[in-house]
mmCIF file of C-alpha atoms in Angstrom:
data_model
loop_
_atom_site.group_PDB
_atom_site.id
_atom_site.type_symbol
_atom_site.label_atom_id
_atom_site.label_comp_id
_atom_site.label_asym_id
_atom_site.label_seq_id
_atom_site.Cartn_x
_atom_site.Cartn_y
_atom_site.Cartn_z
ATOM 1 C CA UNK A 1 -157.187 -144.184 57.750
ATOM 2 C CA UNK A 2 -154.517 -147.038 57.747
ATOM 3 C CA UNK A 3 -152.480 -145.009 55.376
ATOM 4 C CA UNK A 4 -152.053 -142.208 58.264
ATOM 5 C CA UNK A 5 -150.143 -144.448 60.625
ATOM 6 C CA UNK A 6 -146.986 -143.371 58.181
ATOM 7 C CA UNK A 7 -147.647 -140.407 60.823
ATOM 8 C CA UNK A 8 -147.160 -142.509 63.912
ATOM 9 C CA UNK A 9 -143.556 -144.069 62.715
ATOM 10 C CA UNK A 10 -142.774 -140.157 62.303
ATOM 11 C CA UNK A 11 -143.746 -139.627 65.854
ATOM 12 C CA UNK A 12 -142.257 -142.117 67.382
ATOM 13 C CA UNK A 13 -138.793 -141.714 65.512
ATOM 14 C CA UNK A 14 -138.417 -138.401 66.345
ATOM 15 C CA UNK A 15 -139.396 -139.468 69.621
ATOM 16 C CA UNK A 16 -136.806 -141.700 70.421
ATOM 17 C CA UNK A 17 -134.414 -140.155 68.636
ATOM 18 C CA UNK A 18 -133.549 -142.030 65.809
ATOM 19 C CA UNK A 19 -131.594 -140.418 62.346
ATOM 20 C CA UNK A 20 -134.499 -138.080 60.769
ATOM 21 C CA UNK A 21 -133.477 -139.436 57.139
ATOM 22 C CA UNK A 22 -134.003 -143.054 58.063
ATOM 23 C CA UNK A 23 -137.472 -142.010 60.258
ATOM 24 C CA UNK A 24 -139.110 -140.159 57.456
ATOM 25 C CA UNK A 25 -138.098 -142.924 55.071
ATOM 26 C CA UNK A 26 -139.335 -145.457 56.798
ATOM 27 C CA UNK A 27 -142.632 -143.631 57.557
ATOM 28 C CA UNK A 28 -142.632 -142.528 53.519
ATOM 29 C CA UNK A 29 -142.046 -146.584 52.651
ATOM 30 C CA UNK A 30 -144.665 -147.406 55.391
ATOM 31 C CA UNK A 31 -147.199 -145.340 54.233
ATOM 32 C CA UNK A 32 -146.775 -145.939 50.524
ATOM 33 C CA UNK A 33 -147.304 -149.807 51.111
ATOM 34 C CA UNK A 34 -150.196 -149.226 53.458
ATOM 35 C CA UNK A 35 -152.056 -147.466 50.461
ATOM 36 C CA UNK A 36 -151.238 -149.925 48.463
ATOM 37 C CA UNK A 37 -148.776 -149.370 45.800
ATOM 38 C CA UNK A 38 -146.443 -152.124 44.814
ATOM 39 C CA UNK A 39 -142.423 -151.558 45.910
ATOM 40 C CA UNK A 40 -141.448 -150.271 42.749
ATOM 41 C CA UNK A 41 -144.239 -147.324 42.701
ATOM 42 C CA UNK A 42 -142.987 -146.899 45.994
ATOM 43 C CA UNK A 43 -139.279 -146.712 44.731
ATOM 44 C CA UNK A 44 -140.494 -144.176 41.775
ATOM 45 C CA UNK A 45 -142.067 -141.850 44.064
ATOM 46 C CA UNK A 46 -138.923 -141.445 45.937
ATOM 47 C CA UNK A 47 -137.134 -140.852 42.708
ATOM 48 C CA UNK A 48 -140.048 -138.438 41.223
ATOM 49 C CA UNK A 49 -139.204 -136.598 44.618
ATOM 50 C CA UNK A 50 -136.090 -136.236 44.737
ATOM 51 C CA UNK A 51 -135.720 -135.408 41.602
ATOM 52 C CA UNK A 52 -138.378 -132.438 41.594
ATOM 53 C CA UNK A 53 -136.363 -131.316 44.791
ATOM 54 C CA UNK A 54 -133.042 -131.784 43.821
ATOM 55 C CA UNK A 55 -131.994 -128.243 44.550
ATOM 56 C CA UNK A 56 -132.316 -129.141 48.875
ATOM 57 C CA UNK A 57 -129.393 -131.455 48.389
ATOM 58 C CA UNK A 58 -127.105 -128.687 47.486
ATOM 59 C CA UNK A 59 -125.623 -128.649 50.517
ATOM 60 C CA UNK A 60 -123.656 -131.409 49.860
ATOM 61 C CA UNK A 61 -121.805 -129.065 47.675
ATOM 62 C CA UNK A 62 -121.723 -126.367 49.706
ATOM 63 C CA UNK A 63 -120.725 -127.522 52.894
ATOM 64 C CA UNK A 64 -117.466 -128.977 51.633
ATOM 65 C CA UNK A 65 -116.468 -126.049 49.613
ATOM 66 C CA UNK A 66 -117.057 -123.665 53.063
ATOM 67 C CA UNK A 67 -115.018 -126.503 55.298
ATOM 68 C CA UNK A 68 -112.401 -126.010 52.706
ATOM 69 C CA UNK A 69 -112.293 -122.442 52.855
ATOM 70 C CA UNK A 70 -112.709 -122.337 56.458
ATOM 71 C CA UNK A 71 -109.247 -124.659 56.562
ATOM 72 C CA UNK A 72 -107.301 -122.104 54.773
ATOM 73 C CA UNK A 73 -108.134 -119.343 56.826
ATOM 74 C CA UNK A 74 -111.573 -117.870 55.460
ATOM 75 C CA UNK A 75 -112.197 -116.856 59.536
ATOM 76 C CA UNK A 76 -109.028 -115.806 59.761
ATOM 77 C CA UNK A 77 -109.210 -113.621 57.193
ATOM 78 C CA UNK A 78 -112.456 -111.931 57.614
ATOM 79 C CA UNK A 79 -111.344 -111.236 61.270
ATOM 80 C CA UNK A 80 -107.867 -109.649 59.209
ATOM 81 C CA UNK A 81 -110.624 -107.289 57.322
ATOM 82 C CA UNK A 82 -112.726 -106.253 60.765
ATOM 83 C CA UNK A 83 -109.773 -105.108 62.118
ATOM 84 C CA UNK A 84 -108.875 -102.223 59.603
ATOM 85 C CA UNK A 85 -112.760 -100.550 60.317
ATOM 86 C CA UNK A 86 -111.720 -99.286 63.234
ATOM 87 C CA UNK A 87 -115.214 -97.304 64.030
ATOM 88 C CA UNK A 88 -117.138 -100.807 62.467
ATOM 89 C CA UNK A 89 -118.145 -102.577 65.956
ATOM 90 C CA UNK A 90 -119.847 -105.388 66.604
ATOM 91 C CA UNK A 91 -123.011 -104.222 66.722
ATOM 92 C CA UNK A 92 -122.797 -101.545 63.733
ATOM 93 C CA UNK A 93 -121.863 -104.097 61.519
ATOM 94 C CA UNK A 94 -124.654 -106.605 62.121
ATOM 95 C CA UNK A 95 -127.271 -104.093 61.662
ATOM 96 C CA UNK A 96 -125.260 -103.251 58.595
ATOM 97 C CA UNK A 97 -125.245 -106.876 57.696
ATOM 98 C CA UNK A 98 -129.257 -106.938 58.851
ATOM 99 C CA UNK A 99 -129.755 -104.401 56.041
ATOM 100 C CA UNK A 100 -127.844 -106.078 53.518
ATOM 101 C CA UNK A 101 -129.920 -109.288 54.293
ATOM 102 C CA UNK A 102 -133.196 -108.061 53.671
ATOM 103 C CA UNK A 103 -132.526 -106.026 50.781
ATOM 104 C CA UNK A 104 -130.968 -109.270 49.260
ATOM 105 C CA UNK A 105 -134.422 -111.125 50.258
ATOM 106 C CA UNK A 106 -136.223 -108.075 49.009
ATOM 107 C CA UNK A 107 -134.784 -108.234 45.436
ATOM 108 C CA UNK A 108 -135.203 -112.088 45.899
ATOM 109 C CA UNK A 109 -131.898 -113.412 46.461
ATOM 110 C CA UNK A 110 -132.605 -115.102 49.225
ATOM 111 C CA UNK A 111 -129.835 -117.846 49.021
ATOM 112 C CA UNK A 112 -126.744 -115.146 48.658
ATOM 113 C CA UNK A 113 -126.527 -115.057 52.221
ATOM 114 C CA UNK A 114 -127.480 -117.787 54.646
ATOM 115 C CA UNK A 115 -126.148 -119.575 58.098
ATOM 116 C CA UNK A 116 -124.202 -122.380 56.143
ATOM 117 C CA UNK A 117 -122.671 -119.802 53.664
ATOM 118 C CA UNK A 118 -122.543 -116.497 55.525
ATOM 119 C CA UNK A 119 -123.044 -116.658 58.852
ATOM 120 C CA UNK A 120 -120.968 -119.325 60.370
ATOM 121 C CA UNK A 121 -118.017 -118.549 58.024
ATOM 122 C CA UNK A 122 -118.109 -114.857 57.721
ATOM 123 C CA UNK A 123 -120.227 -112.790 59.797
ATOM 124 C CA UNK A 124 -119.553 -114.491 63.111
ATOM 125 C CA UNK A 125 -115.655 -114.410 62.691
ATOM 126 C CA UNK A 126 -116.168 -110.150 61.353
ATOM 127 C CA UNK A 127 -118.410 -109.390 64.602
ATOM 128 C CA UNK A 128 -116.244 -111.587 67.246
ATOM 129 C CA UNK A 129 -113.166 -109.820 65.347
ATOM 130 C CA UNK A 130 -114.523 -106.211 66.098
ATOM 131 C CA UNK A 131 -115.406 -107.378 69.877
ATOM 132 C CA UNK A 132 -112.218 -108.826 70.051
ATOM 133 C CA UNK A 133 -110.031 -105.863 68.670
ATOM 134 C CA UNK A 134 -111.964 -103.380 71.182
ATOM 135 C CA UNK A 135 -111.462 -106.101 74.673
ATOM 136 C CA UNK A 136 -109.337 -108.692 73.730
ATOM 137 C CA UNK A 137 -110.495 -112.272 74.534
ATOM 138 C CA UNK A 138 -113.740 -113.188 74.355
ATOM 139 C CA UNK A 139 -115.379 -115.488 77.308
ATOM 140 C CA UNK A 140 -117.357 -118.557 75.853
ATOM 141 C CA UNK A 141 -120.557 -116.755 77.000
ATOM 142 C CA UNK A 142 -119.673 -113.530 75.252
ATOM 143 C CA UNK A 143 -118.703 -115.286 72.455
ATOM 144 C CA UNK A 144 -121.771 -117.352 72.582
ATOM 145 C CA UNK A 145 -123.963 -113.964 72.399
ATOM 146 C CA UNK A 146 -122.011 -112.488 69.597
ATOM 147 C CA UNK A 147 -123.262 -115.808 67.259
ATOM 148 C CA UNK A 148 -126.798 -115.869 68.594
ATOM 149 C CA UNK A 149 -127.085 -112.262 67.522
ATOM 150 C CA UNK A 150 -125.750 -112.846 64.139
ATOM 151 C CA UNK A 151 -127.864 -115.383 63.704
ATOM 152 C CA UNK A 152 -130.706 -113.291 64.642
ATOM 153 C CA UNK A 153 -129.664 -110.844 62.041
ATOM 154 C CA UNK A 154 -129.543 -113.294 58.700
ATOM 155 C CA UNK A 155 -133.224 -114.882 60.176
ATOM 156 C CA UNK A 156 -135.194 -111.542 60.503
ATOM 157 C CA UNK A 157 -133.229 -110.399 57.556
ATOM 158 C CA UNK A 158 -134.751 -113.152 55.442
ATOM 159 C CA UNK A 159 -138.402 -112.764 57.267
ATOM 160 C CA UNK A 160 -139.062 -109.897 56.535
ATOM 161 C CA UNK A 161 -137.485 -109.257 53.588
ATOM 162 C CA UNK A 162 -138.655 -112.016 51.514
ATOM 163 C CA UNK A 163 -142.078 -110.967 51.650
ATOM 164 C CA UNK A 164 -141.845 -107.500 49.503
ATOM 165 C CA UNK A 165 -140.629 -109.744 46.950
ATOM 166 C CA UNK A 166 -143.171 -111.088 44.737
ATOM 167 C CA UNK A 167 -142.329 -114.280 43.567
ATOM 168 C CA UNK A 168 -141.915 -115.365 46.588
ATOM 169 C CA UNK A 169 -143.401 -118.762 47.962
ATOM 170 C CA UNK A 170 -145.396 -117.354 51.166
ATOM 171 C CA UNK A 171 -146.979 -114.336 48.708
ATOM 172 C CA UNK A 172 -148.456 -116.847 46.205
ATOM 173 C CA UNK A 173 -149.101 -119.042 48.854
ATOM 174 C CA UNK A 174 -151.292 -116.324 50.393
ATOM 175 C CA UNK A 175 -152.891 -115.108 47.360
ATOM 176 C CA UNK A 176 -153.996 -118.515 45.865
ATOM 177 C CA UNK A 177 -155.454 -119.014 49.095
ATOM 178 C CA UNK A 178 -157.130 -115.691 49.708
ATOM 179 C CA UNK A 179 -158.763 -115.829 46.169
ATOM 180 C CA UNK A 180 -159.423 -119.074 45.940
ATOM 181 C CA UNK A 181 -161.087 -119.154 49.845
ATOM 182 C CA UNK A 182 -162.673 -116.005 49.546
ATOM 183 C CA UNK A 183 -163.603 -115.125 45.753
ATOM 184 C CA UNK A 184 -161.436 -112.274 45.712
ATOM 185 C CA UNK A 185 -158.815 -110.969 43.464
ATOM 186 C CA UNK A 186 -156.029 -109.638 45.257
ATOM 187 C CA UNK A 187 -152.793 -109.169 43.496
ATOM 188 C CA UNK A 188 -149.184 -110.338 44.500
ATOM 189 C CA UNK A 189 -147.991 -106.903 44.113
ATOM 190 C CA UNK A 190 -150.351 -105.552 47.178
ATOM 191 C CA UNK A 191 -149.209 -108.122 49.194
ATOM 192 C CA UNK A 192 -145.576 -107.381 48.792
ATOM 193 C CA UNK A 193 -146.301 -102.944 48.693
ATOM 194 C CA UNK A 194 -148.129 -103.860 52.192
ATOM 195 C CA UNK A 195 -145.031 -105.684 53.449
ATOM 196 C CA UNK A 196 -142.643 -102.542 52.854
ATOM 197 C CA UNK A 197 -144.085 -101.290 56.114
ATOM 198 C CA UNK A 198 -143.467 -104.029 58.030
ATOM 199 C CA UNK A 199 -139.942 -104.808 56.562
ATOM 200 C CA UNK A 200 -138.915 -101.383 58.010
ATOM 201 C CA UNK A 201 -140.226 -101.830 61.411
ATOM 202 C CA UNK A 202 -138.233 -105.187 61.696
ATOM 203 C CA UNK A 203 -134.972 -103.320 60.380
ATOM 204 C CA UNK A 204 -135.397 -100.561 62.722
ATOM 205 C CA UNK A 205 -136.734 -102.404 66.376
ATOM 206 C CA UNK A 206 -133.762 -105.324 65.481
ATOM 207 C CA UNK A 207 -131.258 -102.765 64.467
ATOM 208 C CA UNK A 208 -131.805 -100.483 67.555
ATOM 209 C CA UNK A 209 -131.411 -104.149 69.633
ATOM 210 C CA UNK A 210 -128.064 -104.834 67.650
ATOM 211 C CA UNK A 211 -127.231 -101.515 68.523
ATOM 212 C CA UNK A 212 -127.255 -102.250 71.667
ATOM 213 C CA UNK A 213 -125.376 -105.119 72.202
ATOM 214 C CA UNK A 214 -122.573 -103.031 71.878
ATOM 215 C CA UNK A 215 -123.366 -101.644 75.203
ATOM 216 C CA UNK A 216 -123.935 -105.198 76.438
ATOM 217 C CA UNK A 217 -120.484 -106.260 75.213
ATOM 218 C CA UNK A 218 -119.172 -103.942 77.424
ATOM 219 C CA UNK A 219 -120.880 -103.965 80.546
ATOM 220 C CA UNK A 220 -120.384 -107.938 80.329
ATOM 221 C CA UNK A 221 -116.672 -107.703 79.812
ATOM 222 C CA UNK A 222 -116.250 -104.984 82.256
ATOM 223 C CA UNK A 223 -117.998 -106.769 85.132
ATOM 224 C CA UNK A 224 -116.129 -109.780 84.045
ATOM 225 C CA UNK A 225 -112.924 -107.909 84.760
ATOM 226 C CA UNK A 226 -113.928 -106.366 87.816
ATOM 227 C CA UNK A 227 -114.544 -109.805 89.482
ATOM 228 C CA UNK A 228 -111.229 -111.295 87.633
ATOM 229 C CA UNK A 229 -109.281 -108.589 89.205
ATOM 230 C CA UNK A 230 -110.880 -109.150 92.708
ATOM 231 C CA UNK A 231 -110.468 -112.785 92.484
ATOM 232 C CA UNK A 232 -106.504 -111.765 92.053
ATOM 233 C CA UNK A 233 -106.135 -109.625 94.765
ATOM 234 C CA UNK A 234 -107.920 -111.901 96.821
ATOM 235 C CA UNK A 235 -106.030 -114.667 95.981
ATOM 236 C CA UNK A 236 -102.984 -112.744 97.173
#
């Protein structure tokens, strides 16, 4: 039971808000030495670890390469592209890019789009783009919408579309715990037929909602002017 007070250092790092790397290192140290492996098994787990999960750290590369981009006008550029689809709004093209995200996760490429990659450096500059060719200047809370829901896009995207593939970790998770639990034998492949179903539903209640913000956009911006223009002549 000693070994679980690794646990409590997690706790109370998070709770006082120290650095996450340092807190679960510290509890990972803690708890090695409290079940009683000698420094250097502790020091060869760590490796053993990070080596089996090298592939989180590649962020490291990809986070430069994007700041890089974004610092010779990758934004500015994708808001150059909106702005030739004049009937593309904002909304139109986040359920378009809704679609494209979960047939990517469907087919299993699930790291060809992403919020580090996609998101933040290309979708959010296409959909403020098409808001801002339509009304102009954005307000920080408009703005603020237009990210959220492009956000929301690339995470149901992914949700639901990862699951119809089949190699995917959440299907075997679920059928080497089904079988295993239960004694039966259900296949990866029912799993993922079963998930079709759902997938659609997702695309179609989301992409009615991003549908919609288009109307949003511009009752928001219209009220905004209203009250802009009253503050004027009221100020004269």
């Amino acid at each position: 039971m000693i070994v679980l007070l690794g646990v409590l250092v997690v706790v109370l790092g998070f709770a006082t808000k120290r650095n996450p790397l340092l807190v679960v290192g510290v509890a990972g140290i803690a708890t090695g030495l409290l079940g009683g492996l000698s420094p250097g098994k502790v020091l060869a787990a760590f490796g053993e670890g990070f080596a089996g999960s090298r592939a989180v750290t590649i962020f490291a590369i990809t986070l430069p390469v994007i700041g890089l981009l974004e610092r010779y006008g990758l934004q500015e550029q994708a808001r150059n592209l909106i702005a030739r689809f004049g009937r593309l709004t904002t909304g139109r093209f986040l359920a378009l890019y809704l679609g494209l995200r979960q047939i990517g996760a469907a087919v299993g490429l699930t790291n060809v789009f992403g919020h580090a990659q996609t998101v933040r450096p290309l979708a959010v500059p296409m959909a403020e783009g098409a808001a801002e060719r339509k009304y102009g200047a954005l307000p920080d809370r408009t703005r603020e919408k237009v990210r959220s829901f492009s956000a929301s896009a690339d995470n149901i995207g992914l949700f639901f579309g990862e699951d119809v593939f089949l190699a995917v970790g959440s299907i075997l998770l679920i059928t080497g715990f089904v079988n295993t639990t239960y004694g039966t034998h259900l296949e990866p492949l029912h799993l993922a037929l079963w998930a079709i179903p759902t997938a659609v539903c997702a695309f179609v209640v989301h992409g009615w909602r991003l549908l919609r913000l288009d109307r949003q956009l511009e009752r928001d911006l219209l009220t905004a002017d209203v009250r802009s223009s009253a503050a004027v002549e009221a100020a004269q």
